[in-house]
Coordinates of C-alpha atoms and ligand atoms in Angstrom, one line a residue:
X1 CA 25.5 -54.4 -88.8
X2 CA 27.1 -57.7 -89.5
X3 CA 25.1 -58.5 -92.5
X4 CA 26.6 -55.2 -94.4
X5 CA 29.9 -56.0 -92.5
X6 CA 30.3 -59.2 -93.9
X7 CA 30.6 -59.1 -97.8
X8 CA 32.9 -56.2 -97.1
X9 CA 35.2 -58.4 -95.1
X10 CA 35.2 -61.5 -97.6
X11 CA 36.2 -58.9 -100.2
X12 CA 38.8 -57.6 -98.0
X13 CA 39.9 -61.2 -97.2
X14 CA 40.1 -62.3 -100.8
X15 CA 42.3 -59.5 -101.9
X16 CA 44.4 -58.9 -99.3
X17 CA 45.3 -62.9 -98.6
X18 CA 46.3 -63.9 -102.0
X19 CA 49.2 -65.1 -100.9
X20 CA 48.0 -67.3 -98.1
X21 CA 45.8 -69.9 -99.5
X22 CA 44.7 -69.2 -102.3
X23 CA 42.6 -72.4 -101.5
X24 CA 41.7 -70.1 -98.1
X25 CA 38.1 -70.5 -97.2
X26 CA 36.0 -67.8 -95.1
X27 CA 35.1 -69.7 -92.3
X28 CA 31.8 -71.0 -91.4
X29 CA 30.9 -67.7 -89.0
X30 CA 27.4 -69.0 -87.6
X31 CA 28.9 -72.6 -86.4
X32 CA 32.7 -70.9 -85.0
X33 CA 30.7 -68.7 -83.0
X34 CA 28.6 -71.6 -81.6
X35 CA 31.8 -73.6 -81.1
X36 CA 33.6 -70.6 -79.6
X37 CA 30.6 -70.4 -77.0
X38 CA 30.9 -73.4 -76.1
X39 CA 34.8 -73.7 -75.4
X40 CA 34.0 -70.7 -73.0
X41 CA 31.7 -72.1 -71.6
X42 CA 33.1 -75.5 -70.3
X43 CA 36.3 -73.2 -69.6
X44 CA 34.1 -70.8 -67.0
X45 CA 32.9 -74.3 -65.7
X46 CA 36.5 -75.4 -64.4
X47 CA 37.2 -73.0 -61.0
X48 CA 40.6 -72.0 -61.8
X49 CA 40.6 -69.0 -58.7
X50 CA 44.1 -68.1 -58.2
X51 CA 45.0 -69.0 -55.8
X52 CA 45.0 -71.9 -55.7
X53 CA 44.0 -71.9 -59.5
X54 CA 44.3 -75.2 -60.5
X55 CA 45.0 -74.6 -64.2
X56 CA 45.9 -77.7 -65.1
X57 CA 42.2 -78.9 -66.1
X58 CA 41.7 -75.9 -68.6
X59 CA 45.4 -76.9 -69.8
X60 CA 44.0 -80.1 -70.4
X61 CA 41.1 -79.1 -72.1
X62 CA 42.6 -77.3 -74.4
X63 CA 45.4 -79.5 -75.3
X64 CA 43.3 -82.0 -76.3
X65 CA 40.7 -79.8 -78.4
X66 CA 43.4 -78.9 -80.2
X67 CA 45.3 -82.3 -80.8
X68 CA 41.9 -83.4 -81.8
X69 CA 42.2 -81.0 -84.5
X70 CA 45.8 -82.0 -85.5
X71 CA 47.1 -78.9 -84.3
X72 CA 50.9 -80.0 -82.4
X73 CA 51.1 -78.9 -78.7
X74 CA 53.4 -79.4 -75.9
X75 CA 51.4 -79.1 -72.3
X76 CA 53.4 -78.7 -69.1
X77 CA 52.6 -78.4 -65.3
X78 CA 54.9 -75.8 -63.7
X79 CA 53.7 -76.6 -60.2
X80 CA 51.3 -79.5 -58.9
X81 CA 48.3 -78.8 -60.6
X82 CA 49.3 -75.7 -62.8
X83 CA 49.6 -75.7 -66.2
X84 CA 51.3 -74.1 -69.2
X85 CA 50.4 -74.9 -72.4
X86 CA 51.9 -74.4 -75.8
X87 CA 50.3 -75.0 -79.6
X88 CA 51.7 -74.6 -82.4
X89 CA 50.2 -74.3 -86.4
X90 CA 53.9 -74.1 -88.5
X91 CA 54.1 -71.9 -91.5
X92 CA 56.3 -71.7 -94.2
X93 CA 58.9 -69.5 -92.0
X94 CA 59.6 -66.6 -94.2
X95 CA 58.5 -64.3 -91.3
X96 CA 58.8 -64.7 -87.4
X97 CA 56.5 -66.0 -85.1
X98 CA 53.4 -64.9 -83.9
X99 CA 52.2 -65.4 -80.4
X100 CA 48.1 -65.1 -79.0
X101 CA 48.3 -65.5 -75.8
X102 CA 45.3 -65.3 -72.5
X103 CA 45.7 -66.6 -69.2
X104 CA 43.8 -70.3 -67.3
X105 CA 43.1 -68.6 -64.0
X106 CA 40.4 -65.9 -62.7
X107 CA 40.6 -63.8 -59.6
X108 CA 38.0 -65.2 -56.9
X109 CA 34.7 -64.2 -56.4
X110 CA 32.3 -62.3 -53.6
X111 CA 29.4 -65.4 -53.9
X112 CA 26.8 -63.6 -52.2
X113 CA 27.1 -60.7 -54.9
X114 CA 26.1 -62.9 -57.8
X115 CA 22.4 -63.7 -58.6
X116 CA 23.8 -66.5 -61.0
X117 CA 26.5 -69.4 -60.1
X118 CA 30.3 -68.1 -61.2
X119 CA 31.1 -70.8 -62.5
X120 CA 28.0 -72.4 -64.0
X121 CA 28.4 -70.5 -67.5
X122 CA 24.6 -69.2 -67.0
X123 CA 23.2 -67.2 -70.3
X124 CA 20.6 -64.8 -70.0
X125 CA 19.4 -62.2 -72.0
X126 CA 22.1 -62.2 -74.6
X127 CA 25.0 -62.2 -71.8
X128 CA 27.3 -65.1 -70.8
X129 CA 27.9 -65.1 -67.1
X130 CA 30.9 -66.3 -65.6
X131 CA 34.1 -65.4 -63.7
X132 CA 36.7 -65.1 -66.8
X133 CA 34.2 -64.5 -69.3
X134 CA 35.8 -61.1 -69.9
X135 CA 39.4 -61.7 -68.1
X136 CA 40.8 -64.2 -69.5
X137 CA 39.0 -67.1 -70.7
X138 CA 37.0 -65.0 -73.5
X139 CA 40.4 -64.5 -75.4
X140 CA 41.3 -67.9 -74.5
X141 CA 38.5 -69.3 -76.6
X142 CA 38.5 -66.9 -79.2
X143 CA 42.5 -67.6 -79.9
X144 CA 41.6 -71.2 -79.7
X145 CA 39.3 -71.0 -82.0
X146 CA 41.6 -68.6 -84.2
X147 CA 43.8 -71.9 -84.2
X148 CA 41.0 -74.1 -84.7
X149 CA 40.0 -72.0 -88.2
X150 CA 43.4 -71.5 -89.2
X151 CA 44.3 -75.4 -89.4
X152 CA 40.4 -76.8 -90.9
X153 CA 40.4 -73.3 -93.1
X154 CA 44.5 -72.4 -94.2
X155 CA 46.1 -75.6 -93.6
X156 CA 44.0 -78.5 -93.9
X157 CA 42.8 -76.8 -97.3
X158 CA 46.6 -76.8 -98.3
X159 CA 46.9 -73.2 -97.8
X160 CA 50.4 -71.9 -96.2
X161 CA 50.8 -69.3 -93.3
X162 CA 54.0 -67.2 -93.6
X163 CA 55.2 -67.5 -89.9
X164 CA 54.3 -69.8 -86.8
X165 CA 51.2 -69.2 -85.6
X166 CA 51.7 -70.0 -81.5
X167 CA 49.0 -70.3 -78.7
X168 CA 50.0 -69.9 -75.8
X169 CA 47.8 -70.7 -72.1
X170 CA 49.3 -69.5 -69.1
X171 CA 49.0 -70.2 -65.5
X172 CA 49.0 -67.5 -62.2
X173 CA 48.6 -64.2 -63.9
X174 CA 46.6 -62.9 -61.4
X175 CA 48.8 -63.6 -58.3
X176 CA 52.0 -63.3 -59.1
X177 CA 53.2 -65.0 -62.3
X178 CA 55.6 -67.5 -60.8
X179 CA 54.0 -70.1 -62.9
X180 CA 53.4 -68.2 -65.4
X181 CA 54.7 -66.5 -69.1
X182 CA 57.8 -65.8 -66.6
X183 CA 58.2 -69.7 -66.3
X184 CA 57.6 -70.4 -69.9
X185 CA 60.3 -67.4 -70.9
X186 CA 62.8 -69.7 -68.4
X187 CA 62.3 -73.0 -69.6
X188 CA 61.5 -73.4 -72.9
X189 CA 62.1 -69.8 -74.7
X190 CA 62.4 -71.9 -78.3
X191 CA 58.9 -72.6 -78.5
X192 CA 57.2 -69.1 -77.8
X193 CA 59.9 -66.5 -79.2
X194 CA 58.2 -64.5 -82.0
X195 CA 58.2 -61.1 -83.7
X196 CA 54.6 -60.3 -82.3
X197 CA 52.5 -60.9 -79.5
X198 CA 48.5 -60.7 -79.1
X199 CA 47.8 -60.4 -75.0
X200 CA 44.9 -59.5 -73.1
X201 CA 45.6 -55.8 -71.9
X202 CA 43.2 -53.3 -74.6
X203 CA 39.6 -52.3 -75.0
X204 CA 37.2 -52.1 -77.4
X205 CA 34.7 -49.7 -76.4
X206 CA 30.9 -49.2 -76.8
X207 CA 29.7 -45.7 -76.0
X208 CA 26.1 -44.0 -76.7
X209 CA 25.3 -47.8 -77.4
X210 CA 27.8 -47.5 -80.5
X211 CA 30.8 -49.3 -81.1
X212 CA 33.4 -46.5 -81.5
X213 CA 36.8 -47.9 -81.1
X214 CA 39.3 -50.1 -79.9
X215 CA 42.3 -49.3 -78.0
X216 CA 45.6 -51.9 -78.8
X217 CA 47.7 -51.6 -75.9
X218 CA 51.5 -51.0 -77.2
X219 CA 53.1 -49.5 -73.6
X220 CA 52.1 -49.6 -70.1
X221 CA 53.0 -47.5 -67.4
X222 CA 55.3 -49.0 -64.4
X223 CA 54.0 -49.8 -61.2
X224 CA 56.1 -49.0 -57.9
X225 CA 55.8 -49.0 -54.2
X226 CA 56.4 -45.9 -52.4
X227 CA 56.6 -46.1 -48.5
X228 CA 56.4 -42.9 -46.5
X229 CA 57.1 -42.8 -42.5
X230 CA 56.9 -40.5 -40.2
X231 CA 58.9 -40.3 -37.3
X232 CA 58.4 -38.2 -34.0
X233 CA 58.5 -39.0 -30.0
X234 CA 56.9 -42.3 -28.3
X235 CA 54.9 -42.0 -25.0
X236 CA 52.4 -42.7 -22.9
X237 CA 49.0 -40.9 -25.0
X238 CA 48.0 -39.2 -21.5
X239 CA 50.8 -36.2 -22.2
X240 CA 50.0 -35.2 -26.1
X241 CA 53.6 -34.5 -27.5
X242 CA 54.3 -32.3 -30.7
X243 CA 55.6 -33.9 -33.2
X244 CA 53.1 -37.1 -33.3
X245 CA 54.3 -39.5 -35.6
X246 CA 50.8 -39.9 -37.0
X247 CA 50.1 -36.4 -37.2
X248 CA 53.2 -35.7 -39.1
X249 CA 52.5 -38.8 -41.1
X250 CA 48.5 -37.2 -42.1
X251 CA 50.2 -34.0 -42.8
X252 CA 52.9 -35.4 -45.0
X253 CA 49.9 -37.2 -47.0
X254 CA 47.6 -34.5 -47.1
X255 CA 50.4 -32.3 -49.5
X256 CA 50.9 -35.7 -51.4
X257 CA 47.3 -36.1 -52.3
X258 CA 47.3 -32.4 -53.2
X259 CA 50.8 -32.6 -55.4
X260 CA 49.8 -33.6 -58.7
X261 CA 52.7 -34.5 -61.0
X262 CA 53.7 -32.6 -64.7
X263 CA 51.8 -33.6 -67.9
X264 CA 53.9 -35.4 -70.2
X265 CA 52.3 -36.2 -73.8
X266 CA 53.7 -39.8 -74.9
X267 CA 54.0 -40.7 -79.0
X268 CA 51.2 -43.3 -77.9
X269 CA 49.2 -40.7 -76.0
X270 CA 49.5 -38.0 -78.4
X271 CA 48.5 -40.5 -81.4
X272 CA 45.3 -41.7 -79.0
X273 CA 43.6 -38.6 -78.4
X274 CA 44.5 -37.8 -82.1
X275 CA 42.7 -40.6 -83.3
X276 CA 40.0 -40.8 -80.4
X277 CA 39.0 -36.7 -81.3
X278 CA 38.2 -38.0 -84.6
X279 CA 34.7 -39.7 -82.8
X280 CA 34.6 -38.6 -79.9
X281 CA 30.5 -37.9 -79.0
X282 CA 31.1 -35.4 -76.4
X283 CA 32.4 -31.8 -78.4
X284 CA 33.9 -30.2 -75.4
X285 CA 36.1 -34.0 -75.0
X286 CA 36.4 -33.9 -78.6
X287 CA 38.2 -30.8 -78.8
X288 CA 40.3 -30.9 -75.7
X289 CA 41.6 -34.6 -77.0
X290 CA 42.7 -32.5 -80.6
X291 CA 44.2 -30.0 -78.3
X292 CA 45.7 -32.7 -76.4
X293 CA 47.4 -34.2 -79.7
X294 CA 48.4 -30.7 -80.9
X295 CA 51.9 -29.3 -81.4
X296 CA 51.1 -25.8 -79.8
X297 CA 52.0 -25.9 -76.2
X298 CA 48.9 -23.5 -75.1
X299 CA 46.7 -26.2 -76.9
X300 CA 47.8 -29.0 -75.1
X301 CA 47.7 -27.1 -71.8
X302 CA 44.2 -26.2 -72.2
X303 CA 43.3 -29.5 -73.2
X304 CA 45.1 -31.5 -70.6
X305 CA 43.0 -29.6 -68.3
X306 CA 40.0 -30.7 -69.3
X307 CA 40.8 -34.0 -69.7
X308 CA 42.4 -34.3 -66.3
X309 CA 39.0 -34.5 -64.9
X310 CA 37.9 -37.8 -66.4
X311 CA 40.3 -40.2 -64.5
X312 CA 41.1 -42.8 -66.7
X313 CA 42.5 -39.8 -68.9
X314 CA 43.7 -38.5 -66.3
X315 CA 46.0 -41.7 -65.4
X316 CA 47.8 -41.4 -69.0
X317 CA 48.8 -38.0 -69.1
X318 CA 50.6 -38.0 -66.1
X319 CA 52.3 -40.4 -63.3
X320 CA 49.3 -41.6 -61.1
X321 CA 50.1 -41.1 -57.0
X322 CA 47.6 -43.6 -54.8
X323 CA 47.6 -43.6 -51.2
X324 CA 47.0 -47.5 -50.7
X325 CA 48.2 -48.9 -47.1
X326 CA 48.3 -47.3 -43.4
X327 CA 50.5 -48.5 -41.0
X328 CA 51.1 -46.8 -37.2
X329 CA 50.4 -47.7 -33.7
X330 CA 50.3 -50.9 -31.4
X331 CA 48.1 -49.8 -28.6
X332 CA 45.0 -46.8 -28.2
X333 CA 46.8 -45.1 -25.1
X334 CA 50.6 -45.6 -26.7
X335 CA 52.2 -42.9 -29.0
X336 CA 53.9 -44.9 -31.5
X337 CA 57.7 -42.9 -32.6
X338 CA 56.6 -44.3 -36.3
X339 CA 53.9 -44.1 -38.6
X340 CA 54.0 -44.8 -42.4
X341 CA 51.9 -45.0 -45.2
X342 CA 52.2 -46.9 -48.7
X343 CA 52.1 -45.4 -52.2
X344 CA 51.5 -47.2 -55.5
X345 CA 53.3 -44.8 -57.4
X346 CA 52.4 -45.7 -62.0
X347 CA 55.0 -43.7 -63.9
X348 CA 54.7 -43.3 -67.3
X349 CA 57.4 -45.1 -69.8
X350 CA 60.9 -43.8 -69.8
X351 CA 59.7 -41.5 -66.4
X352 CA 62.4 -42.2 -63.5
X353 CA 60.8 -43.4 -59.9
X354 CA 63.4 -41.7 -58.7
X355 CA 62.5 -38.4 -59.9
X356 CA 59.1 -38.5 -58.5
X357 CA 60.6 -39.3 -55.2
X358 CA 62.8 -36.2 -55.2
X359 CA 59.3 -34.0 -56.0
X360 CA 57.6 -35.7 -53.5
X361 CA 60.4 -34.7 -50.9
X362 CA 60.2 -31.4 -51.6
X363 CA 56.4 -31.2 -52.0
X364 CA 56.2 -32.8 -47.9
X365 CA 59.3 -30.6 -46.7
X366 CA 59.7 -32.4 -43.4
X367 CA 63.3 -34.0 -42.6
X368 CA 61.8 -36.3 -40.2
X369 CA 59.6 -37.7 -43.0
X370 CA 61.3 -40.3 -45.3
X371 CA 59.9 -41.3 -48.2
X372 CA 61.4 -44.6 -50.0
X373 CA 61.3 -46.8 -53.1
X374 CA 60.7 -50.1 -51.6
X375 CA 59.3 -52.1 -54.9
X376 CA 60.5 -50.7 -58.1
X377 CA 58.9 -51.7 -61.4
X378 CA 60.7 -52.4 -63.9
X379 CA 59.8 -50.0 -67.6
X380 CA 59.8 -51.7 -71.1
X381 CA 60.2 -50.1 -74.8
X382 CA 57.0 -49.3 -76.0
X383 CA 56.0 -51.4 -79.1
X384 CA 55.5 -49.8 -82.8
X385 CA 51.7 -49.1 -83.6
X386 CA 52.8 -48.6 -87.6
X387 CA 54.1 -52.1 -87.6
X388 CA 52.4 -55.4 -89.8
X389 CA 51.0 -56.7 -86.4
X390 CA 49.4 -53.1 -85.7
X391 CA 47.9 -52.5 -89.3
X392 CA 46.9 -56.3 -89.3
X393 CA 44.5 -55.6 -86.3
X394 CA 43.4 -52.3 -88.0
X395 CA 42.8 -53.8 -91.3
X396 CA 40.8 -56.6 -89.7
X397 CA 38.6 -54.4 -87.2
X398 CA 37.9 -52.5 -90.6
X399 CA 36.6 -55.7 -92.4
X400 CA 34.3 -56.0 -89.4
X401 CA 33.0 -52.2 -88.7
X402 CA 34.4 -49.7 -90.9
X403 CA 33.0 -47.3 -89.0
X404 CA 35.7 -48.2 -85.6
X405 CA 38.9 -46.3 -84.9
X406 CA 41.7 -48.3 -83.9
X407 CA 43.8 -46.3 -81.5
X408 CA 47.1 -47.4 -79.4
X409 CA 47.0 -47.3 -76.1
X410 CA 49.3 -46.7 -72.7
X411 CA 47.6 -48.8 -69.9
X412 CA 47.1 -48.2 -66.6
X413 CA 47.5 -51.6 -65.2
X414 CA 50.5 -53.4 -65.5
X415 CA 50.6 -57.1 -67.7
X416 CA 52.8 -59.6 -69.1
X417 CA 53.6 -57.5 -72.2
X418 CA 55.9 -55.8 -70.1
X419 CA 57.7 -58.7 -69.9
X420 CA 57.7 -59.7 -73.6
X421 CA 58.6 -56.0 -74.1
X422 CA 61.7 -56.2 -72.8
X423 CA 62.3 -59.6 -74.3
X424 CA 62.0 -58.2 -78.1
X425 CA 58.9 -59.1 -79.1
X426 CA 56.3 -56.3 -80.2
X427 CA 53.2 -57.2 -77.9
X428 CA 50.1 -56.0 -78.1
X429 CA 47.3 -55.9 -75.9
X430 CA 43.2 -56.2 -76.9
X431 CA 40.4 -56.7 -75.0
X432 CA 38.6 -57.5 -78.0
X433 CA 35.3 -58.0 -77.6
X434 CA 33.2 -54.7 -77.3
X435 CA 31.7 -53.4 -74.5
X436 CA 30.2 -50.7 -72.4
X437 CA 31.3 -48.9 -69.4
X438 CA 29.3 -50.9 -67.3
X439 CA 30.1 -54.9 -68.7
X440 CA 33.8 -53.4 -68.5
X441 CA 33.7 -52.7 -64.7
X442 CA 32.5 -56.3 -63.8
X443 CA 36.2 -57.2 -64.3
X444 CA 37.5 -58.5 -61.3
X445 CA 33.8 -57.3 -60.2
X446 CA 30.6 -58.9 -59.5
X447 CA 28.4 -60.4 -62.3
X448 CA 31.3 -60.7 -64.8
X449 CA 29.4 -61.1 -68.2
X450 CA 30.1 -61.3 -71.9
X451 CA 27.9 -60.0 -74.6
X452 CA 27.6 -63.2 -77.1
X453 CA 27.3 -60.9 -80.1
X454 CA 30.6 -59.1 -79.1
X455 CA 32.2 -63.0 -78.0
X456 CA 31.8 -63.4 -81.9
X457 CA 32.9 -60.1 -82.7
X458 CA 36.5 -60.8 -80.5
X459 CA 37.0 -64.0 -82.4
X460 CA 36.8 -63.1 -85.7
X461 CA 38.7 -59.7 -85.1
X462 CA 41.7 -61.9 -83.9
X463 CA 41.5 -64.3 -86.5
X464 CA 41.7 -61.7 -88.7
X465 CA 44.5 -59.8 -87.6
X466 CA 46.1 -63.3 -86.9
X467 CA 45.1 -64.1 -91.2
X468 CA 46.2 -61.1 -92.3
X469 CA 50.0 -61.2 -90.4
X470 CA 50.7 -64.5 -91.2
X471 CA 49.8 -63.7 -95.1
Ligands
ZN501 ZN1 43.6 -60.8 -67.1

């Protein structure tokens, strides 16, 4: 695949980056990827487990790869041991900024569920073990490595970049963010405001053992907590009193988990399953995704209900309920008068809490159930999939597999974009390394792995899209 790719993507590069360098070389592919490797590797081999995470020594490492290189940074420790660093490769500022961003730490691990060490950086069978190979430290080396190639091939060969290229490595994304892009946004804004932002946050997906397409995160629904209590009479468990708290409490839930909440077809959803029916494998999915993206309001009916069944489709047509947390009762033999129940409650963009709330109440229809809003997200403007920073990703996933959809994409899961979002910039998210089902899961999971061909895929997609916007 990549032998046909590539002459397809220096011809792309040469026409479409006349005005950067001119004296622009296509990098040396078979030693970046080696180098790439190899950052990951001694990144996976630091522990950075939030908590504690310990960040610092990944901070470190990468500041001084890239001073080594001549690239200016400015490395900071938030918190004893955390770090935050920022690099930056100046251009010739006829455009804004442009931001790649990943994360230092990892969430922990289950030991015993791991045939290889975590953090030993074991390869085997064409797979990079590791916690973080996949969340976050892959993109961390292939955007270092983006800022590596962009200085030894743009710069250094006295090409020019049209805007700031900055690299950002963050601390305590996993648990909480305190030390995190929130920090950097608080004390030093001037170095990281940009027009555009690359994040972790998308997918690029592998399915019948094909790479079909990647998703660019633009939006992302809001996360909430919901509490529900019950309340009814306390006493001793020997006299059984209507009314139980925890009764009431299992019947209120029972209609909750039944209720399921309106579909509502977003510009990004609707322009998803638009481009996704395009090649789609499956021809029942196929069509119910074109229905999906259709303007007839039978079509999108019908097709909604077939895709409700898959759950991840499920999860971006409509606000996602989850019963998450139980909470009643001190002793076996004591009626308790209160009982409640947590709900992490995902609305989609531009969807009110509140409103959900008010359905919810009428859906349980019980005046001595409350039900309350007791974390409330917080939504963000969606960013624009026809901007530069859009078609640059497009344009270089192209130059790498013409045969790949780019689609945007509302997530699920909640990330710093949000954040940026609401800042100004126009983030992104990519996960951009392609994978299956199955290597996708091990997120957060057990066995976390990377495919080393698709480790060199990621980085030069990003440098790509990173080349082609800074033009
Ligand atoms: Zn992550």
């Amino acid at each position: 695949m990549m032998a046909l790719a590539r002459p397809i993507a220096a011809a792309l590069l040469m026409t479409l980056s006349a005005s950067v360098a001119s004296n622009a070389q296509d990098p040396d592919w078979s030693s970046a990827s080696k180098e790439t490797l190899e950052h990951l590797q001694a990144m996976i081999r630091m522990n950075t487990s939030n908590p504690p995470g310990n960040e610092l020594q990944v901070a470190k490492y990468l500041d001084s790869t890239m001073r080594a290189a001549g690239i200016e940074t400015h490395l900071f420790e938030p918190a004893p041991g955390r770090g935050s660093l920022v690099a930056v490769l100046k251009g010739n500022g006829s455009k804004k900024p442009v931001l790649i961003m990943g994360h230092m730490d990892v969430v922990g691990v289950e030991r015993d569920k791991w045939t290889v060490d975590p953090f030993a950086a074991v390869i085997q069978d064409g797979y990079l073990y590791g916690r973080g190979a996949i969340d976050d430290k892959g993109m961390l080396a292939a955007n270092m490595e983006t800022m590596l190639l962009l200085k030894r091939n743009v710069i250094d060969k006295g090409g020019t970049l049209s805007r700031d290229v900055i690299f950002v490595a963050n601390s305590d994304e996993e648990a909480g963010g305190d030390f995190g892009m929130g920090w950097l946004i608080e004390h030093h804004p001037e170095l990281i405001k940009a027009e555009f932002a690359l994040n972790e946050g998308g997918r690029t997906r592998i399915v019948g053992g094909k790479r079909l397409y990647v998703a660019v995160q633009n939006t992302e629904k809001v996360s909430h907590v919901v509490t529900v209590t019950a309340h009814g009479p306390g006493g001793h468990a020997s006299i059984p009193l209507e009314g139980n708290a925890i009764f009431r409490l299992g019947r209120a839930l029972a209609k909750i988990g039944d209720h399921q909440e309106p579909i509502v077809i977003k510009p990004t959803t609707r322009e998803f399953f638009s481009q996704l029916s395009k090649v789609w494998p499956n021809a029942g999915e196929k069509r119910a995704m074109a229905d999906v993206a259709s303007s007839d309001s039978g079509r999108v009916k019908r097709g909604a209900r077939v895709l409700s069944r898959i759950p991840v489709f499920n999860a971006v047509l409509r606000n996602g309920i989850s019963a998450t947390m139980l909470k009643g009762g001190i002793r076996s033999n004591v009626i308790p008068v209160e009982a409640s129940a947590t709900l992490n409650i995902r609305t989609l963009p531009d969807l009110s809490i509140d409103s959900v709330v008010a359905r919810l109440k009428k859906v349980v229809n019980d005046s001595l159930v409350s039900i309350d809003v007791t974390e409330r997200g917080e939504d963000s403007p969606a960013s624009d999939f026809h901007s530069p920073m859009f078609e640059a990703i497009r344009e270089s996933v192209k130059a790498l597999d013409p045969s790949m959809t780019v689609v945007p994409y509302l997530s699920t899961g909640a990330t710093d974009s949000a954040r940026l979002r609401t800042w100004g910039m126009q983030a992104f998210g990519l996960l951009p390394f392609p994978m299956n089902q199955d290597d996708e899961d091990r997120m957060h999971g057990n066995m976390e792995r990377i495919p080393l061909a698709s480790l060199d895929f990621g980085t030069r997609m990003i440098y790509g899209a990173v080349l082609r916007v800074a033009r």
